[in-house]
Tab-separated table of C-alpha atoms in Angstrom:
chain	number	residue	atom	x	y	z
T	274	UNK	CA	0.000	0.000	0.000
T	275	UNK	CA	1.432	3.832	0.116
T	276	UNK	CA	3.282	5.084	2.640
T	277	UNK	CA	3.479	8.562	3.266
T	278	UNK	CA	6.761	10.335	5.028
T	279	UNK	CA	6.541	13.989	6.436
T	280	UNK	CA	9.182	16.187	7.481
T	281	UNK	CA	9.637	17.902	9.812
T	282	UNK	CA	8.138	16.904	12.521
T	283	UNK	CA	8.327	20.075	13.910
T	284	UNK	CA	9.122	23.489	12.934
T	285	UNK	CA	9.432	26.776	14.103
T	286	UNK	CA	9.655	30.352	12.255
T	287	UNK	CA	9.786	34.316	13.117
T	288	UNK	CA	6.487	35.857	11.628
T	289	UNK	CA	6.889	37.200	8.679
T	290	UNK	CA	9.043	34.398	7.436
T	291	UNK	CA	8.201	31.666	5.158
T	292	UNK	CA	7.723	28.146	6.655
T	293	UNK	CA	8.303	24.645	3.740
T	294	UNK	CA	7.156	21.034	4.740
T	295	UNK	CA	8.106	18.066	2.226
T	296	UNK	CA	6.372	14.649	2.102
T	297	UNK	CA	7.601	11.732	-0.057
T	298	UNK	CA	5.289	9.038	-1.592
T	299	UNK	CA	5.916	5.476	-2.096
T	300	UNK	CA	2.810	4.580	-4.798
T	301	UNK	CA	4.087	6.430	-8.061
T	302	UNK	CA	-0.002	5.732	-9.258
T	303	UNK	CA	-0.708	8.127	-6.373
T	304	UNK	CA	-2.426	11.651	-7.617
T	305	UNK	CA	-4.304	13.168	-5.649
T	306	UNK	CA	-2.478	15.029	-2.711
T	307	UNK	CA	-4.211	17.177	-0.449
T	308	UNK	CA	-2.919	19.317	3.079
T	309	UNK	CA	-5.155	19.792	6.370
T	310	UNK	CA	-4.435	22.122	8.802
T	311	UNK	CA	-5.242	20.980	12.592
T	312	UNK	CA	-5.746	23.436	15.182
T	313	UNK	CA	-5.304	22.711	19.099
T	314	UNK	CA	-8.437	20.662	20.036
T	315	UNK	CA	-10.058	21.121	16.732
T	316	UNK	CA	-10.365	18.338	13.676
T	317	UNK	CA	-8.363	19.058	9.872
T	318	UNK	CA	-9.239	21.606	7.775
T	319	UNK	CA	-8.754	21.259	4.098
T	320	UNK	CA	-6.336	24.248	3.027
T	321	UNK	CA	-5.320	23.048	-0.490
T	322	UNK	CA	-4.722	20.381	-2.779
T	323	UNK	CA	-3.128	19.393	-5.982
T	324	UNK	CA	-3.410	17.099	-8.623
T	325	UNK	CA	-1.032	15.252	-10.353
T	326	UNK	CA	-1.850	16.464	-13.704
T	327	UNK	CA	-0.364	20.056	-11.991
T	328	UNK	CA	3.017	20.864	-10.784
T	329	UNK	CA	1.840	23.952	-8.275
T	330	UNK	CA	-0.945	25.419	-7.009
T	331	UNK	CA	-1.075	28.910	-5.186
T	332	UNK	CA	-4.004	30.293	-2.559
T	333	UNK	CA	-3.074	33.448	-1.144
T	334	UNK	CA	-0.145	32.865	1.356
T	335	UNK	CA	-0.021	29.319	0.824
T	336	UNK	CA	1.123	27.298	-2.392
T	337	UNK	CA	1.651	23.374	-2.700
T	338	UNK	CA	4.255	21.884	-5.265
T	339	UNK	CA	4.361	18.404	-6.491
T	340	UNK	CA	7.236	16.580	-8.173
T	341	UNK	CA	5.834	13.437	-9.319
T	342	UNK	CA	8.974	12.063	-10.765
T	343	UNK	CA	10.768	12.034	-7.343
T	344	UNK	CA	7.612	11.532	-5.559
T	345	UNK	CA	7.537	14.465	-3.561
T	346	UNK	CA	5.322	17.314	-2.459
T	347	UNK	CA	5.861	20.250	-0.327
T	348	UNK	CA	4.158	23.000	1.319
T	349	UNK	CA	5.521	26.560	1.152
T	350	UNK	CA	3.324	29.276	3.366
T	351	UNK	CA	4.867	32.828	3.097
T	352	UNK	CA	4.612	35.923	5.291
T	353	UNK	CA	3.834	34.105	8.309
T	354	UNK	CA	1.493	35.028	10.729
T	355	UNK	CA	0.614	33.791	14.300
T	356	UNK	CA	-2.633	31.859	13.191
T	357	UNK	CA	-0.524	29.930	11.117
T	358	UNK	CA	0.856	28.036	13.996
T	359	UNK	CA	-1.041	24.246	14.389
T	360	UNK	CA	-0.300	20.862	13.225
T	361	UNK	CA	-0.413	20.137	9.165
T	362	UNK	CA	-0.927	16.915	7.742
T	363	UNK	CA	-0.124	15.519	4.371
T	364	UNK	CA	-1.887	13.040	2.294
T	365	UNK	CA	-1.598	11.242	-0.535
T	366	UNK	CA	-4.468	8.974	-2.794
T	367	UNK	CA	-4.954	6.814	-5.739
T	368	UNK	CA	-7.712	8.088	-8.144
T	369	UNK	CA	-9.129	4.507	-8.915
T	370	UNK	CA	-11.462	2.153	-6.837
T	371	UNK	CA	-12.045	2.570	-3.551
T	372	UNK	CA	-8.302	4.074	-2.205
T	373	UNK	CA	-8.339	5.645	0.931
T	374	UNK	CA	-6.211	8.955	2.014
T	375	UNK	CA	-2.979	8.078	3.597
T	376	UNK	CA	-1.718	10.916	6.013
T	377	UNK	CA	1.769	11.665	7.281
T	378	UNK	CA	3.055	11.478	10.724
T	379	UNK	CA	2.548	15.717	10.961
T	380	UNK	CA	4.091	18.498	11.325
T	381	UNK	CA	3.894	21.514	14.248
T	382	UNK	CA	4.404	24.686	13.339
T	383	UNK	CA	4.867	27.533	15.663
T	384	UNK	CA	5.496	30.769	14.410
T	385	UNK	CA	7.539	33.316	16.647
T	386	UNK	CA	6.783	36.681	17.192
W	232	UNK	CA	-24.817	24.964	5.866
W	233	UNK	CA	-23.744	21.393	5.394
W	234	UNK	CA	-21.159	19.944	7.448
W	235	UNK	CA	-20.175	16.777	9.629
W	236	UNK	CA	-21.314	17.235	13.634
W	237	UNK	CA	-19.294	14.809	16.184
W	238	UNK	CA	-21.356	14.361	19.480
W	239	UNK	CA	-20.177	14.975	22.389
W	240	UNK	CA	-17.041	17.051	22.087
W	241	UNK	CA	-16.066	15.520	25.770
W	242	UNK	CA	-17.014	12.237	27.235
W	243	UNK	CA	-15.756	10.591	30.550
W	244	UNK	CA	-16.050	6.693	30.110
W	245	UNK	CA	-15.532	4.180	33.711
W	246	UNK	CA	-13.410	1.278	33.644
W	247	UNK	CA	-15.052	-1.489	31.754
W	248	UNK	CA	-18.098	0.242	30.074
W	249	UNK	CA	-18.936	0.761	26.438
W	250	UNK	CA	-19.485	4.129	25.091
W	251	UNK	CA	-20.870	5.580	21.525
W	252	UNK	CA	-19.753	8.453	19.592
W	253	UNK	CA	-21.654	10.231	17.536
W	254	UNK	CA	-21.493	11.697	13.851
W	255	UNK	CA	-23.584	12.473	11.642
W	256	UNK	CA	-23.076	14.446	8.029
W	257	UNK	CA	-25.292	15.691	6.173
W	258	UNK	CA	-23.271	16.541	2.968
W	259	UNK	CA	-25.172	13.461	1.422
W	260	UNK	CA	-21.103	11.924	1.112
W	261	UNK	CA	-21.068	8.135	0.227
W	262	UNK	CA	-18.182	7.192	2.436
W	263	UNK	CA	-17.021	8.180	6.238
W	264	UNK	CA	-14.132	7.381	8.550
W	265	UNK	CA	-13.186	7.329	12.118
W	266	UNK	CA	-9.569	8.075	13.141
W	267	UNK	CA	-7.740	8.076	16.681
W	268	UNK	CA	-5.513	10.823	16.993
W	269	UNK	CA	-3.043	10.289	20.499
W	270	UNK	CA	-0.384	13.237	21.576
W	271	UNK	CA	1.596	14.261	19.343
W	272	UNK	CA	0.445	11.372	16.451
W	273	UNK	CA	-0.839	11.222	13.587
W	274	UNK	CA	-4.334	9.559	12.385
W	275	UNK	CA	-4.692	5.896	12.306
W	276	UNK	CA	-7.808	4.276	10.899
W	277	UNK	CA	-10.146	2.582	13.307
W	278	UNK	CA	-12.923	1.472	10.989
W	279	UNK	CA	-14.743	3.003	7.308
W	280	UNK	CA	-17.734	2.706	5.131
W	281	UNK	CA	-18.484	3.277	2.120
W	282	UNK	CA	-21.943	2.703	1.436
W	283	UNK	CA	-24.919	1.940	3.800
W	284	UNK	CA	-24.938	-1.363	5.566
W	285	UNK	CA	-21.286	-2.124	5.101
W	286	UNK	CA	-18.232	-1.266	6.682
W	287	UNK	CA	-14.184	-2.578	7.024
W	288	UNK	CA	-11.593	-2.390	9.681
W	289	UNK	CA	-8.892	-0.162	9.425
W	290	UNK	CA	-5.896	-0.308	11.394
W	291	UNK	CA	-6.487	-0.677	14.899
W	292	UNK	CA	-9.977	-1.583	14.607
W	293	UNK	CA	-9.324	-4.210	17.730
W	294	UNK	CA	-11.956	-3.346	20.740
W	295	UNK	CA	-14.192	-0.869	18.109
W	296	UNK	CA	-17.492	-1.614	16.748
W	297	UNK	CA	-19.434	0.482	14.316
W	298	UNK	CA	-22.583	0.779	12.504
W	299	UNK	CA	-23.934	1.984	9.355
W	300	UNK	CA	-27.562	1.731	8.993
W	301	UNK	CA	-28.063	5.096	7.360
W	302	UNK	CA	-25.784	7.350	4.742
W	303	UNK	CA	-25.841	10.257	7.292
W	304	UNK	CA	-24.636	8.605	10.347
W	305	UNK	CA	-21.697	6.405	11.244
W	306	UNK	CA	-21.652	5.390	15.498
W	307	UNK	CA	-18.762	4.601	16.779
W	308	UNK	CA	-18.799	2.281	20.192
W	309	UNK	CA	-15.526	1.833	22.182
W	310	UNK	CA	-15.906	-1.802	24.085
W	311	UNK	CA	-14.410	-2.193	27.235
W	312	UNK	CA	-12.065	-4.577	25.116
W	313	UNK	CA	-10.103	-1.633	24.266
W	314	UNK	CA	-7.882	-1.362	26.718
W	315	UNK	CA	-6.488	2.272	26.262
W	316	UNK	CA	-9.604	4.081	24.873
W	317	UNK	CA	-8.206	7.520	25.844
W	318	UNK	CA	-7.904	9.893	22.720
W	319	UNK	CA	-9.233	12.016	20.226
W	320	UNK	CA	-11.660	10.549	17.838
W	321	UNK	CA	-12.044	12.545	14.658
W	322	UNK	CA	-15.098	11.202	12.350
W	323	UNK	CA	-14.559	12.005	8.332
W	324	UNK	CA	-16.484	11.820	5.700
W	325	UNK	CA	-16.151	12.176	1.524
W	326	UNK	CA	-18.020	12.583	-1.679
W	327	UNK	CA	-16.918	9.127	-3.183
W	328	UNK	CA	-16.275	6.106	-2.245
W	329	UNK	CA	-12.268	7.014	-2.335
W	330	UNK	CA	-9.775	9.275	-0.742
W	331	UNK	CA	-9.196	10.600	-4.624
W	332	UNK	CA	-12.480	13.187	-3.552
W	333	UNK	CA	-10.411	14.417	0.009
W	334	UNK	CA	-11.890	14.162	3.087
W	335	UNK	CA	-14.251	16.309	5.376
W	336	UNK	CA	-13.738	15.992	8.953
W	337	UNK	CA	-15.645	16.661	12.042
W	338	UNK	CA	-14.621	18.603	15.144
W	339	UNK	CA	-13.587	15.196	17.347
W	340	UNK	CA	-14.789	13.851	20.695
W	341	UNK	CA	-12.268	13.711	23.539
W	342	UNK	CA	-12.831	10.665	25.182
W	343	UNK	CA	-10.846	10.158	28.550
W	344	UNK	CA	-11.574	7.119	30.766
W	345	UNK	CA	-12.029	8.092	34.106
């Protein structure tokens, strides 16, 4: 099955600079790769996704970037602010049958004043 | 405004007794999941469905039971066979049958046994 590896595990940045997370993907067939965002005592929020038949996708702040031939996608949110800090998960999926999401371990972000 | 509603946010379970969680969605998605989330881990799969009337065990699925006699709601028990219930349950649900559609999660029960 896919296994999904996320690093860091945890990370910390001054506000106002920009924070990157990288997962790695074992099932090349994988293509569909979303993020949640998981504040304290809360369940994960969708932020963004991307889909294999795109190399980047950009929201605002945050953009997601996806090398499928190294089977790798990261997360790059710039000007940080204090309400990015919480726990982000990574995920990866097959497009075919009845796939479920895997997740990554997760990462916490805290962003420093 | 549709959304997925996990019931109760806290619960206090005794030694030895069973106790259901709640969720309910009314997105009209096909499939829905239940996760345990401990300190500081990530999400491991307890149990899914993906249409009425049929469900399969995830990963730790040992000392759960579930349910899923309607599309809108998917009850979780915790048996006293489960010998460290205490976490955070997060409930998910999606538009197909696979995680290719991304999932929509709940706001999680906090189940601590007392």
């Amino acid at each position: 099955g896919e296994n999904v590896e996320q690093h860091p595990s945890t990370l910390s940045v001054q506000e106002g600079d920009s924070a990157v997370i990288k997962c790695t993907y074992s099932d090349s067939a994988s293509n569909y790769f979303p993020w949640y965002k998981q504040e304290l005592g809360k369940g994960p929020q969708l932020i963004i996704d991307i889909r294999s038949n795109v190399g980047e996708k950009k929201d605002q702040r945050i953009a997601v970037t996806l090398n499928k031939t190294a089977k790798h996608f990261s997360l790059h949110i710039t000007e940080t602010q204090p309400e990015d800090s919480a726990v982000y998960f990574c995920a990866a999926s097959l497009d075919f049958g009845n796939e479920k999401l895997t997740f990554g371990t997760g990462t916490r972000l805290t962003i420093i004043p | 405004d549709g959304g997925i509603t996990q019931s109760p946010k806290y619960l206090f379970r005794k030694e030895g007794q069973n106790v259901t969680l709640s969720c309910e969605q009314n997105l009209n998605h096909d499939a829905m999941y239940w996760y345990r989330q401990d300190p500081g881990q990530g999400l491991r799969l307890i149990y899914y469905s993906q249409i009425v009337n049929d469900f399969q065990k995830g990963d730790i699925a040992e000392g759960y039971s579930v349910s899923r006699e309607k599309k809108e709601s998917f009850p979780l028990t915790v048996t006293s066979a489960q010998k460290n219930p205490t976490a955070f349950y997060l409930c998910a649900s999606s538009e197909g049958t696979g995680g290719y559609y991304g999932y929509t999660f709940g706001s999680g029960t906090r189940l601590t046994v007392v």
